């Protein structure tokens, strides 16, 4: 099976702009989670989508949003970019579904966002 | 509070030495899952192991072994006869099993392991 793919891999944006990142999960995985990784804060959970619905959200401002499509592909959007949004954004997918045990998440290579 | 602590920020060893990476977690949930991930310089997180809170049996996979002790809330990872290719950042993560925690992994700060030839 193909792994989790993320596009683009690298992105440079200017403060105030917005950005959209894309994630394609492993085939058959319906749950997609997003994380932000920075040197100072480490790996932090952004949100999780399952069956086109956001089921869980981390402590990030409303400028961070996401969505999931019927084919389980997911996008996250950051509006009004700030310098502090520079980070590696990781997407992960899992076969975990409601009522099942929690299984491991498989991560994509990430999108490196630089805000100048 | 739900938290994962990896007290060792950086560890440096010489090839063939054994090394143990510590992980201590906090959760009030009785059902939870613990994970270890490896992040090589390429950046992609690689899954290593998953363990649920009801299974305290230690596990060995090749040169890797894991020691899970609920009494001390620890889930330590040992690499035997380390190799240069083991150099990476290792993360311990917790996922409590509850409706408010779906899809969320709580990560420790990571331990950077450097294995010198």
Short mmCIF file of C-alpha atoms in Angstrom, two decimals:
data_model
loop_
_atom_site.label_atom_id
_atom_site.label_comp_id
_atom_site.label_asym_id
_atom_site.label_seq_id
_atom_site.Cartn_x
_atom_site.Cartn_y
_atom_site.Cartn_z
CA UNK A 1 0.00 0.00 0.00
CA UNK A 2 1.13 3.53 -0.62
CA UNK A 3 1.91 5.55 2.49
CA UNK A 4 0.50 8.86 3.62
CA UNK A 5 1.30 11.59 1.15
CA UNK A 6 1.43 15.30 1.79
CA UNK A 7 1.68 18.18 -0.63
CA UNK A 8 3.45 20.46 -0.99
CA UNK A 9 6.61 19.37 0.82
CA UNK A 10 7.95 22.90 1.22
CA UNK A 11 6.23 26.24 1.27
CA UNK A 12 7.33 29.81 1.84
CA UNK A 13 4.67 32.38 2.61
CA UNK A 14 4.52 35.96 3.82
CA UNK A 15 2.86 37.18 7.00
CA UNK A 16 -0.82 37.82 6.50
CA UNK A 17 -1.22 35.34 3.67
CA UNK A 18 -3.14 32.09 3.90
CA UNK A 19 -2.05 28.58 3.06
CA UNK A 20 -3.68 25.25 2.31
CA UNK A 21 -1.93 21.93 2.91
CA UNK A 22 -3.11 18.61 1.55
CA UNK A 23 -2.95 15.07 2.92
CA UNK A 24 -3.88 11.76 1.31
CA UNK A 25 -4.21 8.93 3.85
CA UNK A 26 -3.33 5.29 3.40
CA UNK A 27 -6.02 3.53 1.41
CA UNK A 28 -8.76 2.29 3.76
CA UNK A 29 -7.88 4.67 6.58
CA UNK A 30 -10.76 6.99 7.37
CA UNK A 31 -9.27 8.88 10.30
CA UNK A 32 -6.83 11.71 9.59
CA UNK A 33 -5.05 13.74 12.25
CA UNK A 34 -2.90 16.83 11.86
CA UNK A 35 0.03 17.91 14.01
CA UNK A 36 2.29 20.91 14.20
CA UNK A 37 5.95 20.35 15.07
CA UNK A 38 8.19 23.20 16.22
CA UNK A 39 11.51 23.19 18.10
CA UNK A 40 9.98 25.04 21.02
CA UNK A 41 6.60 23.34 21.44
CA UNK A 42 7.36 19.92 20.01
CA UNK A 43 4.59 17.89 18.43
CA UNK A 44 1.14 19.32 19.05
CA UNK A 45 -2.21 17.96 17.95
CA UNK A 46 -4.24 20.24 15.70
CA UNK A 47 -7.38 18.27 14.84
CA UNK A 48 -8.76 14.97 13.70
CA UNK A 49 -11.27 14.13 11.00
CA UNK A 50 -13.28 11.00 10.49
CA UNK A 51 -15.89 10.46 7.81
CA UNK A 52 -15.79 14.15 6.80
CA UNK A 53 -16.45 15.30 10.39
CA UNK A 54 -14.07 17.00 12.78
CA UNK A 55 -14.18 14.88 15.91
CA UNK A 56 -11.43 16.43 17.97
CA UNK A 57 -9.56 19.70 18.09
CA UNK A 58 -6.42 20.84 19.85
CA UNK A 59 -5.68 24.22 21.43
CA UNK A 60 -5.02 26.29 18.36
CA UNK A 61 -6.63 29.56 17.30
CA UNK A 62 -9.47 29.64 14.82
CA UNK A 63 -7.04 30.62 12.06
CA UNK A 64 -6.28 26.93 11.83
CA UNK A 65 -9.01 24.95 10.15
CA UNK A 66 -9.41 21.79 8.18
CA UNK A 67 -11.74 19.59 6.26
CA UNK A 68 -12.04 16.08 4.97
CA UNK A 69 -13.48 14.88 1.70
CA UNK A 70 -15.54 11.80 0.96
CA UNK A 71 -12.42 9.94 -0.24
CA UNK A 72 -10.81 10.64 3.19
CA UNK A 73 -8.31 13.11 1.76
CA UNK A 74 -7.88 16.06 4.08
CA UNK A 75 -6.79 19.65 3.86
CA UNK A 76 -5.78 22.11 6.51
CA UNK A 77 -5.86 25.84 6.11
CA UNK A 78 -4.08 28.55 8.03
CA UNK A 79 -5.31 32.06 7.48
CA UNK A 80 -3.56 35.33 8.30
CA UNK A 81 -0.19 33.66 8.72
CA UNK A 82 2.08 34.73 11.56
CA UNK A 83 5.82 34.21 11.92
CA UNK A 84 5.12 31.71 14.69
CA UNK A 85 3.25 29.47 12.29
CA UNK A 86 6.55 28.42 10.74
CA UNK A 87 6.69 24.70 11.44
CA UNK A 88 6.60 21.20 10.09
CA UNK A 89 2.99 20.16 9.61
CA UNK A 90 2.44 16.44 9.82
CA UNK A 91 -0.57 14.48 8.75
CA UNK A 92 -1.29 10.98 10.02
CA UNK A 93 -3.87 8.34 9.20
CA UNK A 94 -5.11 5.31 11.10
CA UNK A 95 -7.57 2.45 10.78
CA UNK A 96 -9.00 3.30 14.19
CA UNK A 97 -12.78 3.69 13.95
CA UNK A 98 -15.51 4.27 16.57
CA UNK A 99 -15.80 1.31 18.88
CA UNK A 100 -12.45 -0.21 17.97
CA UNK A 101 -9.17 -0.19 19.88
CA UNK A 102 -6.77 2.62 19.16
CA UNK A 103 -4.30 1.64 16.50
CA UNK A 104 -1.09 3.30 15.47
CA UNK A 105 -1.08 6.38 13.31
CA UNK A 106 1.02 6.42 10.17
CA UNK A 107 2.62 9.72 9.34
CA UNK A 108 3.35 11.46 6.09
CA UNK A 109 6.63 13.23 5.33
CA UNK A 110 5.24 16.58 6.38
CA UNK A 111 4.99 20.04 4.85
CA UNK A 112 7.70 22.45 5.94
CA UNK A 113 6.06 25.91 6.12
CA UNK A 114 8.21 28.99 6.45
CA UNK A 115 6.53 32.32 7.12
CA UNK A 116 8.61 35.44 6.41
CA UNK B 1 -3.79 15.87 33.28
CA UNK B 2 -2.44 13.82 30.41
CA UNK B 3 1.23 14.16 29.84
CA UNK B 4 4.29 12.35 28.54
CA UNK B 5 7.75 13.13 29.88
CA UNK B 6 10.98 12.14 28.22
CA UNK B 7 13.55 13.51 30.62
CA UNK B 8 16.54 12.74 28.43
CA UNK B 9 16.89 15.47 25.84
CA UNK B 10 20.00 14.08 24.16
CA UNK B 11 21.95 10.87 24.48
CA UNK B 12 25.24 10.11 22.82
CA UNK B 13 26.68 6.59 22.69
CA UNK B 14 29.34 4.74 20.79
CA UNK B 15 28.29 2.06 18.35
CA UNK B 16 27.54 -1.34 19.91
CA UNK B 17 26.64 0.17 23.28
CA UNK B 18 23.20 -0.52 24.73
CA UNK B 19 21.02 2.50 25.36
CA UNK B 20 17.71 2.98 27.18
CA UNK B 21 15.31 5.80 26.43
CA UNK B 22 13.00 6.69 29.30
CA UNK B 23 9.33 7.57 29.05
CA UNK B 24 6.99 8.45 31.92
CA UNK B 25 3.32 9.17 31.32
CA UNK B 26 0.37 10.60 33.23
CA UNK B 27 -3.28 9.82 32.64
CA UNK B 28 -6.38 9.18 34.72
CA UNK B 29 -7.89 6.93 32.08
CA UNK B 30 -7.84 3.21 32.81
CA UNK B 31 -7.70 2.33 29.14
CA UNK B 32 -4.97 3.92 27.12
CA UNK B 33 -2.38 3.15 24.49
CA UNK B 34 1.32 3.92 24.38
CA UNK B 35 3.51 4.26 21.32
CA UNK B 36 7.08 4.83 20.31
CA UNK B 37 8.01 6.61 17.11
CA UNK B 38 11.35 7.28 15.45
CA UNK B 39 12.04 10.46 13.51
CA UNK B 40 15.18 10.23 11.37
CA UNK B 41 16.72 13.37 9.83
CA UNK B 42 14.35 13.03 6.86
CA UNK B 43 11.56 14.12 9.21
CA UNK B 44 8.96 11.41 8.74
CA UNK B 45 7.75 9.78 11.96
CA UNK B 46 8.14 6.01 11.83
CA UNK B 47 5.94 3.82 14.01
CA UNK B 48 7.84 1.35 16.22
CA UNK B 49 5.45 -0.15 18.74
CA UNK B 50 1.97 0.08 20.23
CA UNK B 51 1.01 -1.19 23.68
CA UNK B 52 -2.35 -1.06 25.48
CA UNK B 53 -2.74 -0.47 29.20
CA UNK B 54 -3.87 -4.01 29.91
CA UNK B 55 -0.86 -5.66 28.39
CA UNK B 56 2.21 -5.30 30.57
CA UNK B 57 4.16 -7.99 28.80
CA UNK B 58 7.52 -6.76 27.65
CA UNK B 59 8.30 -7.02 23.98
CA UNK B 60 11.43 -7.68 22.01
CA UNK B 61 11.87 -7.07 18.31
CA UNK B 62 15.37 -7.71 17.09
CA UNK B 63 17.67 -5.23 18.80
CA UNK B 64 14.71 -3.29 20.21
CA UNK B 65 12.92 -4.05 23.46
CA UNK B 66 10.29 -2.28 25.49
CA UNK B 67 9.59 -2.41 29.21
CA UNK B 68 6.09 -1.33 30.27
CA UNK B 69 5.45 -0.88 34.01
CA UNK B 70 2.06 0.47 35.07
CA UNK B 71 3.18 0.72 38.69
CA UNK B 72 5.67 3.42 37.77
CA UNK B 73 3.80 4.73 34.69
CA UNK B 74 6.81 4.07 32.53
CA UNK B 75 7.30 2.68 29.06
CA UNK B 76 11.02 2.51 28.42
CA UNK B 77 12.75 1.61 25.17
CA UNK B 78 16.09 -0.16 24.94
CA UNK B 79 18.28 -0.52 21.88
CA UNK B 80 20.83 -3.30 22.20
CA UNK B 81 24.13 -3.07 20.32
CA UNK B 82 23.31 0.34 18.87
CA UNK B 83 24.21 1.21 15.31
CA UNK B 84 24.84 4.50 13.54
CA UNK B 85 21.54 4.06 11.67
CA UNK B 86 19.75 4.25 15.02
CA UNK B 87 20.64 7.94 15.24
CA UNK B 88 17.34 9.81 15.29
CA UNK B 89 14.86 11.55 17.53
CA UNK B 90 12.65 9.10 19.42
CA UNK B 91 9.20 10.03 20.66
CA UNK B 92 7.02 8.35 23.21
CA UNK B 93 3.29 9.04 22.84
CA UNK B 94 0.07 8.44 24.78
CA UNK B 95 -3.45 8.02 23.47
CA UNK B 96 -6.16 7.74 26.12
CA UNK B 97 -9.19 5.77 24.98
CA UNK B 98 -12.08 8.15 25.37
CA UNK B 99 -14.56 9.99 23.15
CA UNK B 100 -12.83 13.29 23.81
CA UNK B 101 -9.48 11.97 22.72
CA UNK B 102 -10.18 10.57 19.28
CA UNK B 103 -7.28 10.71 16.89
CA UNK B 104 -5.04 12.51 19.36
CA UNK B 105 -1.55 11.45 20.30
CA UNK B 106 0.10 13.23 23.20
CA UNK B 107 3.82 13.29 22.54
CA UNK B 108 6.79 13.66 24.81
CA UNK B 109 9.44 16.21 23.90
CA UNK B 110 11.58 13.55 22.26
CA UNK B 111 15.05 12.18 22.92
CA UNK B 112 17.76 12.80 20.36
CA UNK B 113 19.98 9.74 20.10
CA UNK B 114 23.38 10.07 18.49
CA UNK B 115 25.30 6.88 17.84
CA UNK B 116 28.93 7.51 16.99
CA UNK B 117 31.00 5.03 14.97
#
